[in-house]
mmCIF file of N, CA and C in Angstrom:
data_model
loop_
_atom_site.group_PDB
_atom_site.id
_atom_site.type_symbol
_atom_site.label_atom_id
_atom_site.label_comp_id
_atom_site.label_asym_id
_atom_site.label_seq_id
_atom_site.Cartn_x
_atom_site.Cartn_y
_atom_site.Cartn_z
ATOM 1 N N MET M 1 -0.257 -58.235 -17.693
ATOM 2 C CA MET M 1 0.362 -56.981 -17.191
ATOM 3 C C MET M 1 -0.011 -55.519 -17.681
ATOM 4 N N LYS M 2 -0.019 -55.649 -19.323
ATOM 5 C CA LYS M 2 -0.399 -54.265 -19.651
ATOM 6 C C LYS M 2 -2.029 -53.865 -18.953
ATOM 7 N N LYS M 3 -2.942 -54.522 -18.546
ATOM 8 C CA LYS M 3 -4.221 -54.290 -18.023
ATOM 9 C C LYS M 3 -3.755 -53.596 -16.568
ATOM 10 N N ILE M 4 -3.275 -54.485 -15.839
ATOM 11 C CA ILE M 4 -3.081 -53.842 -14.725
ATOM 12 C C ILE M 4 -2.151 -52.747 -14.377
ATOM 13 N N LEU M 5 -1.344 -52.507 -15.301
ATOM 14 C CA LEU M 5 -0.575 -51.524 -15.210
ATOM 15 C C LEU M 5 -1.555 -50.027 -15.818
ATOM 16 N N SER M 6 -2.134 -49.830 -16.367
ATOM 17 C CA SER M 6 -3.397 -49.237 -17.271
ATOM 18 C C SER M 6 -4.235 -49.035 -16.013
ATOM 19 N N ALA M 7 -4.621 -49.701 -15.157
ATOM 20 C CA ALA M 7 -6.061 -49.940 -14.209
ATOM 21 C C ALA M 7 -4.888 -48.621 -13.193
ATOM 22 N N VAL M 8 -3.778 -49.231 -12.800
ATOM 23 C CA VAL M 8 -3.552 -48.952 -11.755
ATOM 24 C C VAL M 8 -2.314 -46.941 -12.455
ATOM 25 N N VAL M 9 -2.417 -46.690 -13.371
ATOM 26 C CA VAL M 9 -1.748 -45.189 -13.641
ATOM 27 C C VAL M 9 -3.622 -44.771 -14.334
ATOM 28 N N MET M 10 -4.960 -45.558 -13.935
ATOM 29 C CA MET M 10 -5.716 -44.287 -14.245
ATOM 30 C C MET M 10 -6.051 -43.587 -12.795
ATOM 31 N N ALA M 11 -5.955 -45.360 -12.531
ATOM 32 C CA ALA M 11 -6.298 -45.109 -10.666
ATOM 33 C C ALA M 11 -5.522 -43.738 -10.161
ATOM 34 N N ALA M 12 -4.289 -43.889 -10.533
ATOM 35 C CA ALA M 12 -3.078 -42.567 -9.749
ATOM 36 C C ALA M 12 -4.153 -41.256 -10.255
ATOM 37 N N LEU M 13 -4.421 -41.500 -11.702
ATOM 38 C CA LEU M 13 -4.814 -40.306 -12.152
ATOM 39 C C LEU M 13 -6.081 -39.143 -11.622
ATOM 40 N N LEU M 14 -7.095 -40.491 -11.540
ATOM 41 C CA LEU M 14 -8.293 -39.822 -10.821
ATOM 42 C C LEU M 14 -7.924 -39.429 -9.175
ATOM 43 N N VAL M 15 -7.206 -40.329 -8.635
ATOM 44 C CA VAL M 15 -6.948 -39.612 -7.278
ATOM 45 C C VAL M 15 -6.182 -39.007 -7.215
ATOM 46 N N PHE M 16 -4.987 -38.136 -8.037
ATOM 47 C CA PHE M 16 -4.818 -36.669 -8.217
ATOM 48 C C PHE M 16 -5.333 -35.989 -8.789
ATOM 49 N N THR M 17 -6.679 -36.158 -9.832
ATOM 50 C CA THR M 17 -7.329 -35.311 -10.104
ATOM 51 C C THR M 17 -8.121 -34.585 -9.317
ATOM 52 N N SER M 18 -8.264 -35.380 -8.598
ATOM 53 C CA SER M 18 -9.293 -35.563 -7.065
ATOM 54 C C SER M 18 -8.718 -34.474 -6.060
ATOM 55 N N LEU M 19 -7.816 -34.617 -6.000
ATOM 56 C CA LEU M 19 -7.125 -33.663 -5.155
ATOM 57 C C LEU M 19 -7.306 -33.185 -5.468
ATOM 58 N N ALA M 20 -6.618 -32.213 -6.744
ATOM 59 C CA ALA M 20 -6.268 -31.051 -7.549
ATOM 60 C C ALA M 20 -7.809 -30.536 -7.217
ATOM 61 N N VAL M 21 -8.484 -30.729 -7.136
ATOM 62 C CA VAL M 21 -9.984 -30.347 -7.532
ATOM 63 C C VAL M 21 -10.278 -29.480 -6.219
ATOM 64 N N VAL M 22 -10.316 -30.631 -4.942
ATOM 65 C CA VAL M 22 -10.574 -30.419 -3.374
ATOM 66 C C VAL M 22 -9.555 -29.306 -2.605
ATOM 67 N N THR M 23 -7.892 -28.800 -3.577
ATOM 68 C CA THR M 23 -7.502 -27.838 -3.119
ATOM 69 C C THR M 23 -7.535 -26.494 -3.727
ATOM 70 N N THR M 24 -8.061 -26.718 -5.029
ATOM 71 C CA THR M 24 -8.512 -25.365 -4.966
ATOM 72 C C THR M 24 -9.579 -25.040 -5.329
ATOM 73 N N ALA M 25 -10.424 -25.940 -4.280
ATOM 74 C CA ALA M 25 -12.259 -25.286 -3.940
ATOM 75 C C ALA M 25 -11.700 -24.702 -2.616
ATOM 76 N N SER M 26 -11.066 -25.003 -1.862
ATOM 77 C CA SER M 26 -10.706 -24.804 -0.243
ATOM 78 C C SER M 26 -10.049 -23.650 -0.766
ATOM 79 N N ALA M 27 -9.774 -22.386 -1.425
ATOM 80 C CA ALA M 27 -9.667 -21.248 -1.753
ATOM 81 C C ALA M 27 -10.666 -20.717 -2.426
ATOM 82 N N GLU M 28 -11.263 -19.528 -1.643
ATOM 83 C CA GLU M 28 -12.052 -18.813 -2.659
ATOM 84 C C GLU M 28 -11.724 -17.118 -2.861
ATOM 85 N N ASP M 29 -11.898 -16.964 -4.240
ATOM 86 C CA ASP M 29 -11.363 -15.568 -4.958
ATOM 87 C C ASP M 29 -11.754 -14.761 -4.407
ATOM 88 N N VAL M 30 -12.140 -13.652 -3.633
ATOM 89 C CA VAL M 30 -12.751 -12.511 -4.188
ATOM 90 C C VAL M 30 -12.612 -11.351 -4.486
ATOM 91 N N LYS M 31 -13.160 -10.504 -5.152
ATOM 92 C CA LYS M 31 -13.190 -9.570 -5.797
ATOM 93 C C LYS M 31 -14.131 -8.409 -5.255
ATOM 94 N N MET M 32 -13.214 -6.825 -4.954
ATOM 95 C CA MET M 32 -14.288 -6.007 -3.837
ATOM 96 C C MET M 32 -13.848 -4.969 -4.255
ATOM 97 N N VAL M 33 -14.571 -3.499 -3.676
ATOM 98 C CA VAL M 33 -13.887 -2.247 -4.092
ATOM 99 C C VAL M 33 -14.368 -1.805 -2.642
ATOM 100 N N GLY M 34 -13.216 -1.323 -2.138
ATOM 101 C CA GLY M 34 -13.670 -0.423 -0.751
ATOM 102 C C GLY M 34 -12.540 0.793 -0.100
ATOM 103 N N VAL M 35 -13.132 1.398 0.848
ATOM 104 C CA VAL M 35 -12.524 2.555 0.874
ATOM 105 C C VAL M 35 -11.321 2.214 2.005
ATOM 106 N N ILE M 36 -9.451 2.403 2.068
ATOM 107 C CA ILE M 36 -8.613 1.957 2.792
ATOM 108 C C ILE M 36 -9.292 3.157 4.414
ATOM 109 N N SER M 37 -9.153 1.771 5.430
ATOM 110 C CA SER M 37 -9.328 3.025 6.441
ATOM 111 C C SER M 37 -8.279 2.619 7.424
ATOM 112 N N LYS M 38 -7.230 1.667 7.008
ATOM 113 C CA LYS M 38 -6.118 1.720 8.325
ATOM 114 C C LYS M 38 -5.298 0.678 7.595
ATOM 115 N N ILE M 39 -3.957 1.228 6.749
ATOM 116 C CA ILE M 39 -2.781 0.430 6.866
ATOM 117 C C ILE M 39 -1.986 0.460 7.573
ATOM 118 N N GLU M 40 -1.311 -0.775 7.576
ATOM 119 C CA GLU M 40 0.038 -0.967 8.902
ATOM 120 C C GLU M 40 1.094 -1.591 8.218
ATOM 121 N N MET M 41 2.361 -1.243 8.231
ATOM 122 C CA MET M 41 3.467 -2.445 7.361
ATOM 123 C C MET M 41 3.954 -2.716 8.011
ATOM 124 N N ALA M 42 4.849 -4.227 7.662
ATOM 125 C CA ALA M 42 5.276 -4.950 8.504
ATOM 126 C C ALA M 42 6.318 -4.224 9.059
ATOM 127 N N ALA M 43 7.162 -4.209 10.462
ATOM 128 C CA ALA M 43 8.607 -3.933 10.586
ATOM 129 C C ALA M 43 9.689 -4.346 9.843
ATOM 130 N N ASP M 44 9.719 -5.052 9.029
ATOM 131 C CA ASP M 44 10.645 -5.842 7.858
ATOM 132 C C ASP M 44 10.571 -4.825 6.432
ATOM 133 N N GLY M 45 9.060 -4.575 6.559
ATOM 134 C CA GLY M 45 8.646 -4.107 5.112
ATOM 135 C C GLY M 45 8.224 -4.546 4.242
ATOM 136 N N LYS M 46 8.389 -6.078 4.367
ATOM 137 C CA LYS M 46 8.036 -7.074 3.622
ATOM 138 C C LYS M 46 6.728 -7.701 2.920
ATOM 139 N N SER M 47 5.461 -6.675 3.751
ATOM 140 C CA SER M 47 4.431 -7.355 4.116
ATOM 141 C C SER M 47 3.450 -5.543 4.703
ATOM 142 N N ALA M 48 2.349 -6.343 4.506
ATOM 143 C CA ALA M 48 1.452 -4.760 5.339
ATOM 144 C C ALA M 48 -0.093 -5.683 5.286
ATOM 145 N N THR M 49 -0.227 -4.982 6.089
ATOM 146 C CA THR M 49 -1.944 -5.498 6.150
ATOM 147 C C THR M 49 -2.845 -4.113 5.778
ATOM 148 N N ALA M 50 -3.873 -3.910 4.982
ATOM 149 C CA ALA M 50 -4.792 -2.839 4.851
ATOM 150 C C ALA M 50 -5.753 -3.217 5.084
ATOM 151 N N THR M 51 -6.721 -2.500 5.704
ATOM 152 C CA THR M 51 -8.639 -2.815 6.485
ATOM 153 C C THR M 51 -9.431 -1.699 5.251
ATOM 154 N N LEU M 52 -10.171 -2.624 4.705
ATOM 155 C CA LEU M 52 -11.027 -1.638 3.943
ATOM 156 C C LEU M 52 -12.524 -1.999 4.475
ATOM 157 N N LYS M 53 -12.903 -1.211 3.648
ATOM 158 C CA LYS M 53 -14.357 -0.759 4.350
ATOM 159 C C LYS M 53 -14.992 -1.913 2.547
ATOM 160 N N ASP M 54 -15.869 -2.613 2.704
ATOM 161 C CA ASP M 54 -16.692 -2.752 1.844
ATOM 162 C C ASP M 54 -17.578 -2.445 1.109
ATOM 163 N N GLY M 55 -17.946 -1.582 -0.069
ATOM 164 C CA GLY M 55 -18.193 -0.484 -0.772
ATOM 165 C C GLY M 55 -19.821 -0.829 -0.460
ATOM 166 N N LYS M 56 -20.171 -2.647 -0.912
ATOM 167 C CA LYS M 56 -21.395 -2.743 -0.826
ATOM 168 C C LYS M 56 -22.065 -3.481 0.570
ATOM 169 N N SER M 57 -21.535 -4.157 1.066
ATOM 170 C CA SER M 57 -22.124 -4.479 2.341
ATOM 171 C C SER M 57 -21.779 -3.688 3.992
ATOM 172 N N GLY M 58 -20.860 -2.945 3.701
ATOM 173 C CA GLY M 58 -19.984 -2.043 4.920
ATOM 174 C C GLY M 58 -19.172 -2.624 5.787
ATOM 175 N N GLU M 59 -18.925 -3.706 5.564
ATOM 176 C CA GLU M 59 -17.977 -4.575 6.593
ATOM 177 C C GLU M 59 -16.990 -4.296 6.401
ATOM 178 N N SER M 60 -15.948 -4.490 7.320
ATOM 179 C CA SER M 60 -14.614 -4.083 7.148
ATOM 180 C C SER M 60 -13.817 -5.913 6.990
ATOM 181 N N VAL M 61 -12.617 -5.607 5.997
ATOM 182 C CA VAL M 61 -11.945 -7.113 5.295
ATOM 183 C C VAL M 61 -10.402 -6.121 5.611
ATOM 184 N N THR M 62 -9.789 -7.009 6.308
ATOM 185 C CA THR M 62 -8.282 -6.445 6.897
ATOM 186 C C THR M 62 -7.286 -8.508 5.226
ATOM 187 N N ILE M 63 -6.495 -7.251 5.041
ATOM 188 C CA ILE M 63 -6.123 -8.392 3.330
ATOM 189 C C ILE M 63 -4.952 -8.042 3.622
ATOM 190 N N ILE M 64 -3.607 -9.273 3.717
ATOM 191 C CA ILE M 64 -2.970 -9.047 3.757
ATOM 192 C C ILE M 64 -1.837 -8.927 2.230
ATOM 193 N N ILE M 65 -1.274 -7.566 2.555
ATOM 194 C CA ILE M 65 -0.129 -7.792 0.691
ATOM 195 C C ILE M 65 1.548 -7.889 1.006
ATOM 196 N N THR M 66 1.746 -8.852 0.326
ATOM 197 C CA THR M 66 3.142 -9.043 0.092
ATOM 198 C C THR M 66 3.515 -9.054 -1.499
ATOM 199 N N ASP M 67 2.905 -8.461 -2.507
ATOM 200 C CA ASP M 67 3.624 -7.868 -3.734
ATOM 201 C C ASP M 67 4.571 -6.600 -2.991
ATOM 202 N N ASP M 68 5.549 -6.153 -3.991
ATOM 203 C CA ASP M 68 6.615 -5.608 -4.008
ATOM 204 C C ASP M 68 6.324 -4.002 -4.797
ATOM 205 N N LEU M 69 5.281 -3.996 -5.879
ATOM 206 C CA LEU M 69 4.806 -2.947 -6.199
ATOM 207 C C LEU M 69 3.678 -2.361 -5.766
ATOM 208 N N THR M 70 3.201 -3.027 -4.639
ATOM 209 C CA THR M 70 1.593 -2.423 -3.907
ATOM 210 C C THR M 70 2.448 -1.891 -2.521
ATOM 211 N N LEU M 71 4.094 -2.630 -2.348
ATOM 212 C CA LEU M 71 3.898 -2.039 -0.960
ATOM 213 C C LEU M 71 5.031 -0.711 -1.328
ATOM 214 N N ASP M 72 5.573 -0.592 -2.362
ATOM 215 C CA ASP M 72 6.269 0.813 -2.495
ATOM 216 C C ASP M 72 5.248 1.841 -2.575
ATOM 217 N N LYS M 73 4.436 1.429 -3.416
ATOM 218 C CA LYS M 73 3.010 2.030 -3.280
ATOM 219 C C LYS M 73 2.319 3.138 -1.792
ATOM 220 N N PHE M 74 2.988 1.936 -0.702
ATOM 221 C CA PHE M 74 2.146 2.901 0.235
ATOM 222 C C PHE M 74 3.135 2.847 0.901
ATOM 223 N N LYS M 75 4.892 2.450 0.785
ATOM 224 C CA LYS M 75 5.907 3.780 1.106
ATOM 225 C C LYS M 75 5.877 5.073 0.473
ATOM 226 N N ASP M 76 5.327 5.099 -0.658
ATOM 227 C CA ASP M 76 5.812 6.480 -1.227
ATOM 228 C C ASP M 76 4.387 7.359 -1.583
ATOM 229 N N LYS M 77 3.678 6.865 -0.572
ATOM 230 C CA LYS M 77 1.663 7.465 -0.104
ATOM 231 C C LYS M 77 1.492 7.719 -1.401
ATOM 232 N N ARG M 78 1.308 6.764 -2.492
ATOM 233 C CA ARG M 78 0.717 6.780 -3.649
ATOM 234 C C ARG M 78 -0.925 6.396 -3.371
ATOM 235 N N ILE M 79 -0.608 5.412 -2.450
ATOM 236 C CA ILE M 79 -1.593 4.561 -2.346
ATOM 237 C C ILE M 79 -1.785 4.894 -0.179
ATOM 238 N N VAL M 80 -2.830 5.535 0.016
ATOM 239 C CA VAL M 80 -2.924 5.979 1.712
ATOM 240 C C VAL M 80 -4.332 5.877 1.826
ATOM 241 N N GLU M 81 -4.559 5.582 3.379
ATOM 242 C CA GLU M 81 -5.767 5.864 3.836
ATOM 243 C C GLU M 81 -6.462 6.595 3.542
ATOM 244 N N GLY M 82 -7.963 6.117 2.871
ATOM 245 C CA GLY M 82 -9.048 7.374 2.682
ATOM 246 C C GLY M 82 -9.419 7.152 0.927
ATOM 247 N N ASP M 83 -8.019 6.312 0.296
ATOM 248 C CA ASP M 83 -8.398 5.937 -0.914
ATOM 249 C C ASP M 83 -9.251 5.058 -1.200
ATOM 250 N N GLU M 84 -9.872 4.746 -2.440
ATOM 251 C CA GLU M 84 -10.746 3.442 -2.790
ATOM 252 C C GLU M 84 -10.052 2.775 -3.830
ATOM 253 N N ILE M 85 -10.000 1.571 -3.367
ATOM 254 C CA ILE M 85 -9.545 0.572 -3.930
ATOM 255 C C ILE M 85 -9.961 -0.386 -4.338
ATOM 256 N N ARG M 86 -9.701 -1.300 -5.229
ATOM 257 C CA ARG M 86 -10.233 -2.626 -6.266
ATOM 258 C C ARG M 86 -9.012 -3.647 -5.921
ATOM 259 N N CYS M 87 -9.472 -4.666 -5.373
ATOM 260 C CA CYS M 87 -8.208 -5.595 -5.242
ATOM 261 C C CYS M 87 -9.443 -7.227 -5.669
ATOM 262 N N LYS M 88 -8.776 -8.292 -5.644
ATOM 263 C CA LYS M 88 -9.142 -9.472 -5.529
ATOM 264 C C LYS M 88 -8.110 -10.307 -4.251
ATOM 265 N N PHE M 89 -8.474 -10.456 -3.842
ATOM 266 C CA PHE M 89 -7.741 -11.316 -2.843
ATOM 267 C C PHE M 89 -8.307 -13.110 -2.879
ATOM 268 N N GLU M 90 -7.426 -13.697 -2.082
ATOM 269 C CA GLU M 90 -8.041 -15.048 -2.002
ATOM 270 C C GLU M 90 -8.060 -15.412 -0.137
ATOM 271 N N LYS M 91 -9.412 -15.964 -0.318
ATOM 272 C CA LYS M 91 -9.301 -16.528 1.277
ATOM 273 C C LYS M 91 -9.098 -18.009 1.383
ATOM 274 N N ALA M 92 -8.103 -18.005 2.293
ATOM 275 C CA ALA M 92 -7.994 -19.576 2.420
ATOM 276 C C ALA M 92 -7.215 -19.608 3.894
ATOM 277 N N GLY M 93 -7.571 -20.509 4.848
ATOM 278 C CA GLY M 93 -7.035 -20.638 6.275
ATOM 279 C C GLY M 93 -7.761 -19.028 6.984
ATOM 280 N N GLY M 94 -8.560 -18.346 6.785
ATOM 281 C CA GLY M 94 -8.377 -17.560 7.352
ATOM 282 C C GLY M 94 -8.259 -16.356 7.368
ATOM 283 N N LYS M 95 -7.048 -16.158 6.248
ATOM 284 C CA LYS M 95 -6.396 -15.212 5.770
ATOM 285 C C LYS M 95 -6.604 -14.595 4.729
ATOM 286 N N ASN M 96 -6.863 -13.475 3.986
ATOM 287 C CA ASN M 96 -7.042 -12.804 2.995
ATOM 288 C C ASN M 96 -5.675 -12.429 2.421
ATOM 289 N N SER M 97 -5.203 -13.194 1.569
ATOM 290 C CA SER M 97 -4.119 -12.501 0.666
ATOM 291 C C SER M 97 -4.295 -12.034 -0.564
ATOM 292 N N SER M 98 -3.175 -10.386 -0.372
ATOM 293 C CA SER M 98 -3.459 -9.875 -2.043
ATOM 294 C C SER M 98 -3.376 -10.037 -3.271
ATOM 295 N N LYS M 99 -4.039 -10.820 -4.360
ATOM 296 C CA LYS M 99 -3.628 -10.955 -5.435
ATOM 297 C C LYS M 99 -3.530 -9.905 -6.746
ATOM 298 N N ILE M 100 -4.806 -9.111 -6.458
ATOM 299 C CA ILE M 100 -4.742 -7.784 -6.838
ATOM 300 C C ILE M 100 -5.127 -6.678 -5.912
ATOM 301 N N PHE M 101 -4.294 -5.503 -6.504
ATOM 302 C CA PHE M 101 -4.480 -4.541 -5.050
ATOM 303 C C PHE M 101 -4.230 -3.027 -6.216
ATOM 304 N N LYS M 102 -5.764 -2.242 -5.995
ATOM 305 C CA LYS M 102 -5.205 -1.022 -7.338
ATOM 306 C C LYS M 102 -5.946 0.087 -6.776
ATOM 307 N N LYS M 103 -5.654 0.973 -6.830
ATOM 308 C CA LYS M 103 -6.583 2.119 -6.814
ATOM 309 C C LYS M 103 -7.598 2.411 -8.197
ATOM 310 N N THR M 104 -8.753 2.679 -8.045
ATOM 311 C CA THR M 104 -9.642 2.494 -8.677
ATOM 312 C C THR M 104 -9.907 3.772 -9.884
ATOM 313 N N ALA M 105 -9.323 4.554 -9.583
ATOM 314 C CA ALA M 105 -8.957 5.397 -10.366
ATOM 315 C C ALA M 105 -7.383 5.473 -11.061
ATOM 316 N N GLY M 106 -6.609 4.736 -10.621
ATOM 317 C CA GLY M 106 -5.498 3.832 -11.796
ATOM 318 C C GLY M 106 -4.394 4.921 -11.038
ATOM 319 N N CYS M 107 -3.302 4.006 -11.136
ATOM 320 C CA CYS M 107 -1.904 4.281 -10.334
ATOM 321 C C CYS M 107 -0.851 2.822 -10.918
#
């Protein structure tokens, strides 16, 4: 009986770890430095969308920002269009969700 229970527990553990690897592999973390070309605040003020021009490739990337600290900086005009930004975001499900969003000069 203990052998069967041990085998079932090991199988469940194997399935769990393989699913954990699949979910973490589906979201890609990207680091980028670029200049803000556009900032749009949501009507409720709980999120914003910023479009950055990548410094390396030159392509425009739209990032969704939801953290309160960065949103306050948008509202106070401490981060504005034209500022150079260092950010880290997660690409998942066709959306780019911000994890880190800071001015390169510090702010």
